[in-house]
XYZ file of N, CA and C in Angstrom:
246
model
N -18.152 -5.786 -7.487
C -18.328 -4.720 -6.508
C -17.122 -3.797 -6.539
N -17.442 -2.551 -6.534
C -16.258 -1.582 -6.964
C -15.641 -1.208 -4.996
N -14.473 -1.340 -5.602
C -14.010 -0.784 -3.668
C -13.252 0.599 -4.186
N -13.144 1.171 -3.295
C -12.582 3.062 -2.903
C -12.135 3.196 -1.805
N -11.530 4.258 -1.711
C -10.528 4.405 -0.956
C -10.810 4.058 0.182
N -11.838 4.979 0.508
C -12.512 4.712 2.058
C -13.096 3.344 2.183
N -13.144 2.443 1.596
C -13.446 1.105 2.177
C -12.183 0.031 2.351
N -10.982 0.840 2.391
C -9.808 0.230 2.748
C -8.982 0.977 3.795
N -8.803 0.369 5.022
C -8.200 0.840 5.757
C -6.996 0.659 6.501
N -6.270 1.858 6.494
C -4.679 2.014 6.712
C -4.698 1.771 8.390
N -3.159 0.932 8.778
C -3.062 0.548 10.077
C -2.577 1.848 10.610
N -2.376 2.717 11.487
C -1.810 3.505 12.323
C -0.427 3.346 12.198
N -0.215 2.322 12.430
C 1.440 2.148 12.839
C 1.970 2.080 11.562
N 1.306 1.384 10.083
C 1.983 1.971 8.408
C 1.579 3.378 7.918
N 0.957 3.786 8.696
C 0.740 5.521 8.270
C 2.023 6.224 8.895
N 2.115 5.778 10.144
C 3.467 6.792 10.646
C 4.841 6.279 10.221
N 4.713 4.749 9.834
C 5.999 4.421 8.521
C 6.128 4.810 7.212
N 5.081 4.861 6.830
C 5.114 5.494 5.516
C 5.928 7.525 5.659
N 5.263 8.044 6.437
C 5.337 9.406 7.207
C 6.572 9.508 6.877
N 7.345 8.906 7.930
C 8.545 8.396 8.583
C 9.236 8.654 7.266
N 9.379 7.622 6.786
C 10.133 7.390 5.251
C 9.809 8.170 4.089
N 9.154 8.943 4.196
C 9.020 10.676 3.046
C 8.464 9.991 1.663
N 8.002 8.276 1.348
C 8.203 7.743 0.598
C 6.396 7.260 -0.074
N 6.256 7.165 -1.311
C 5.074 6.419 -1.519
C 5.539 4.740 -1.574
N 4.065 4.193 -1.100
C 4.754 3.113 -1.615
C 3.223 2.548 -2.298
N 3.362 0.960 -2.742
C 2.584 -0.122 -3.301
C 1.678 -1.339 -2.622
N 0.569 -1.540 -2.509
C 0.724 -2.892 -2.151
C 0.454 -3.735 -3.765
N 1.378 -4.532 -3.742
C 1.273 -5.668 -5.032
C 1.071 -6.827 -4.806
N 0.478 -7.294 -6.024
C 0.148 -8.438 -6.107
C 1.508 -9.635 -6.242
N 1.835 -10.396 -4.726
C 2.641 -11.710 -5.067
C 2.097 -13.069 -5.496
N 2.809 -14.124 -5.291
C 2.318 -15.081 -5.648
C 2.056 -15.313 -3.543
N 2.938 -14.560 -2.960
C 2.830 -15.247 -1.501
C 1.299 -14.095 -0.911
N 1.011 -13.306 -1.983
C -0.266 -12.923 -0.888
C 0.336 -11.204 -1.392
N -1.097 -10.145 -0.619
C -0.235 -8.694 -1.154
C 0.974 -8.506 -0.422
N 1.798 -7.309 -0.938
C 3.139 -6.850 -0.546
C 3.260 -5.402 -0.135
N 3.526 -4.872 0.560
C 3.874 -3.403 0.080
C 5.415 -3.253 -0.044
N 5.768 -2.506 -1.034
C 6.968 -1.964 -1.614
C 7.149 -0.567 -2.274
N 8.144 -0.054 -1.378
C 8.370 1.677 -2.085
C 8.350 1.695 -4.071
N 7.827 2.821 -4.522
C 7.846 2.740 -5.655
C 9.287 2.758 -6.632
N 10.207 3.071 -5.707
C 11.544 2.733 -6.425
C 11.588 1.206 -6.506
N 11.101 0.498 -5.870
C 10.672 -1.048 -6.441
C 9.990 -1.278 -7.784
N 8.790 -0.687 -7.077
C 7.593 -1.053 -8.247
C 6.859 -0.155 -8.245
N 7.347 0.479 -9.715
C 6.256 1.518 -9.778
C 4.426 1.274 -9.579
N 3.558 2.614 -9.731
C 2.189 2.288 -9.610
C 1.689 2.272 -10.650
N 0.257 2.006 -11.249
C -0.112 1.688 -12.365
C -1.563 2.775 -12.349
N -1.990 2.835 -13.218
C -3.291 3.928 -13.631
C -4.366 3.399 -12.842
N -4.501 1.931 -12.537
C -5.781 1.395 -12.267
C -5.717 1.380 -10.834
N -4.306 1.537 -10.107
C -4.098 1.236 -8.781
C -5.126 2.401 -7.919
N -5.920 2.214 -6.926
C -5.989 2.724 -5.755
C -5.360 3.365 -4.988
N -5.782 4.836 -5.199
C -4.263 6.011 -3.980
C -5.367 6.505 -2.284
N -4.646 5.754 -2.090
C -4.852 6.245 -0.293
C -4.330 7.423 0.083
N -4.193 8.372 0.269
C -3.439 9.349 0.737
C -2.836 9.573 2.058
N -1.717 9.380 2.400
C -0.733 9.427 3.646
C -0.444 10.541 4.381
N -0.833 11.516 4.725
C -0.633 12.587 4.980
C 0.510 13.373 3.657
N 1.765 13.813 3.505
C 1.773 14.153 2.061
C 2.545 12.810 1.399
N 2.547 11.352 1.490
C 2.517 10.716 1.253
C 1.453 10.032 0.299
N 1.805 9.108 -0.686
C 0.755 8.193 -1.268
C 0.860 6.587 -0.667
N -0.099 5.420 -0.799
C -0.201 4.630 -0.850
C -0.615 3.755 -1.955
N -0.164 3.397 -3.044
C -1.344 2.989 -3.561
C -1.716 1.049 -3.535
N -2.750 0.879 -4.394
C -3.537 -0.521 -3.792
C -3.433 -0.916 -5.170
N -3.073 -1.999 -5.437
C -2.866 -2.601 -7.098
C -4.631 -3.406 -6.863
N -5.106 -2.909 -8.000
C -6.913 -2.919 -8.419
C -7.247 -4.538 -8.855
N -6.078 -5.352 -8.100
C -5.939 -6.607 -8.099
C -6.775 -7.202 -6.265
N -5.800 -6.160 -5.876
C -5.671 -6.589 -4.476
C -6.790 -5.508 -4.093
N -6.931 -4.390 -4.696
C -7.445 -3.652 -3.993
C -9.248 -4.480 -3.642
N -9.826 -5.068 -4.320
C -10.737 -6.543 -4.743
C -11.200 -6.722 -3.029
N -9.620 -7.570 -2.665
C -9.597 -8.193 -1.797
C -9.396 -7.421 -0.436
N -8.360 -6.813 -0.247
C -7.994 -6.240 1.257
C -8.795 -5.295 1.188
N -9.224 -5.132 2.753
C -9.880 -4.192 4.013
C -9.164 -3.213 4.676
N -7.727 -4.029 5.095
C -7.116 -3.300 6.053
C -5.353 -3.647 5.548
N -5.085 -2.406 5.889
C -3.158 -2.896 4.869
C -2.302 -2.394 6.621
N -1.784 -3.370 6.598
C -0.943 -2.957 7.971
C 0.385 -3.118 7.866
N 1.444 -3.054 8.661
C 2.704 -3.217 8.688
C 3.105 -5.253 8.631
N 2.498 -6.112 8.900
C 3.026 -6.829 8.386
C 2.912 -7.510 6.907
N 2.160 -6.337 5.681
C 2.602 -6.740 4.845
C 3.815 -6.328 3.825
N 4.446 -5.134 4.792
C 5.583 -4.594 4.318
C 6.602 -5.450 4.087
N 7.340 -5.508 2.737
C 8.600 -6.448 2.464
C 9.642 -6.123 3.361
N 10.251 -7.424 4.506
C 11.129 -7.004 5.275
C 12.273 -6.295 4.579
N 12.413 -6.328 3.470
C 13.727 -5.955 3.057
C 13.654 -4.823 2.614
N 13.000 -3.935 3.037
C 12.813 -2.305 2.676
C 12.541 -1.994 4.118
N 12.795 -2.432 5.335
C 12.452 -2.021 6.822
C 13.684 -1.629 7.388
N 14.731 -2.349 7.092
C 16.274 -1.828 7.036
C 16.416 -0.606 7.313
């Protein structure tokens, strides 16, 4: 089953973080479950899923994108919340 953009949905409160931080970021595939991480982490890949953030990107690794519905703030890596 193919998923798109619109069948994944962004939390409110990671849209106005993302905003916030002028930044695109990722959700990736861990071994602990998805992640999101700015792309100065990890870049995005051709196959990934782009959500659009107001002039922000999001994108969804076409791993995860499979699986998640809804991407919210607690799957942001604490160590980019700093």
């Amino acid at each position: 089953m193919a998923t798109n953009e619109s069948s994944i949905t962004v939390s409110p409160e990671l849209k106005e973080y993302i905003q916030k931080k002028q930044k695109d970021y990722r959700v990736n595939t861990t071994c602990a479950g998805p992640l999101i991480l700015p792309l100065e982490m990890k870049d995005n890949k051709p196959t990934d899923i782009v959500i659009n953030v107001g002039d922000q990107k999001l994108y969804i690794s076409a791993v995860q994108a499979r699986f998640v519905k809804h991407v919210d703030l607690s799957m942001l890596c604490k160590c980019v919340m700093e």
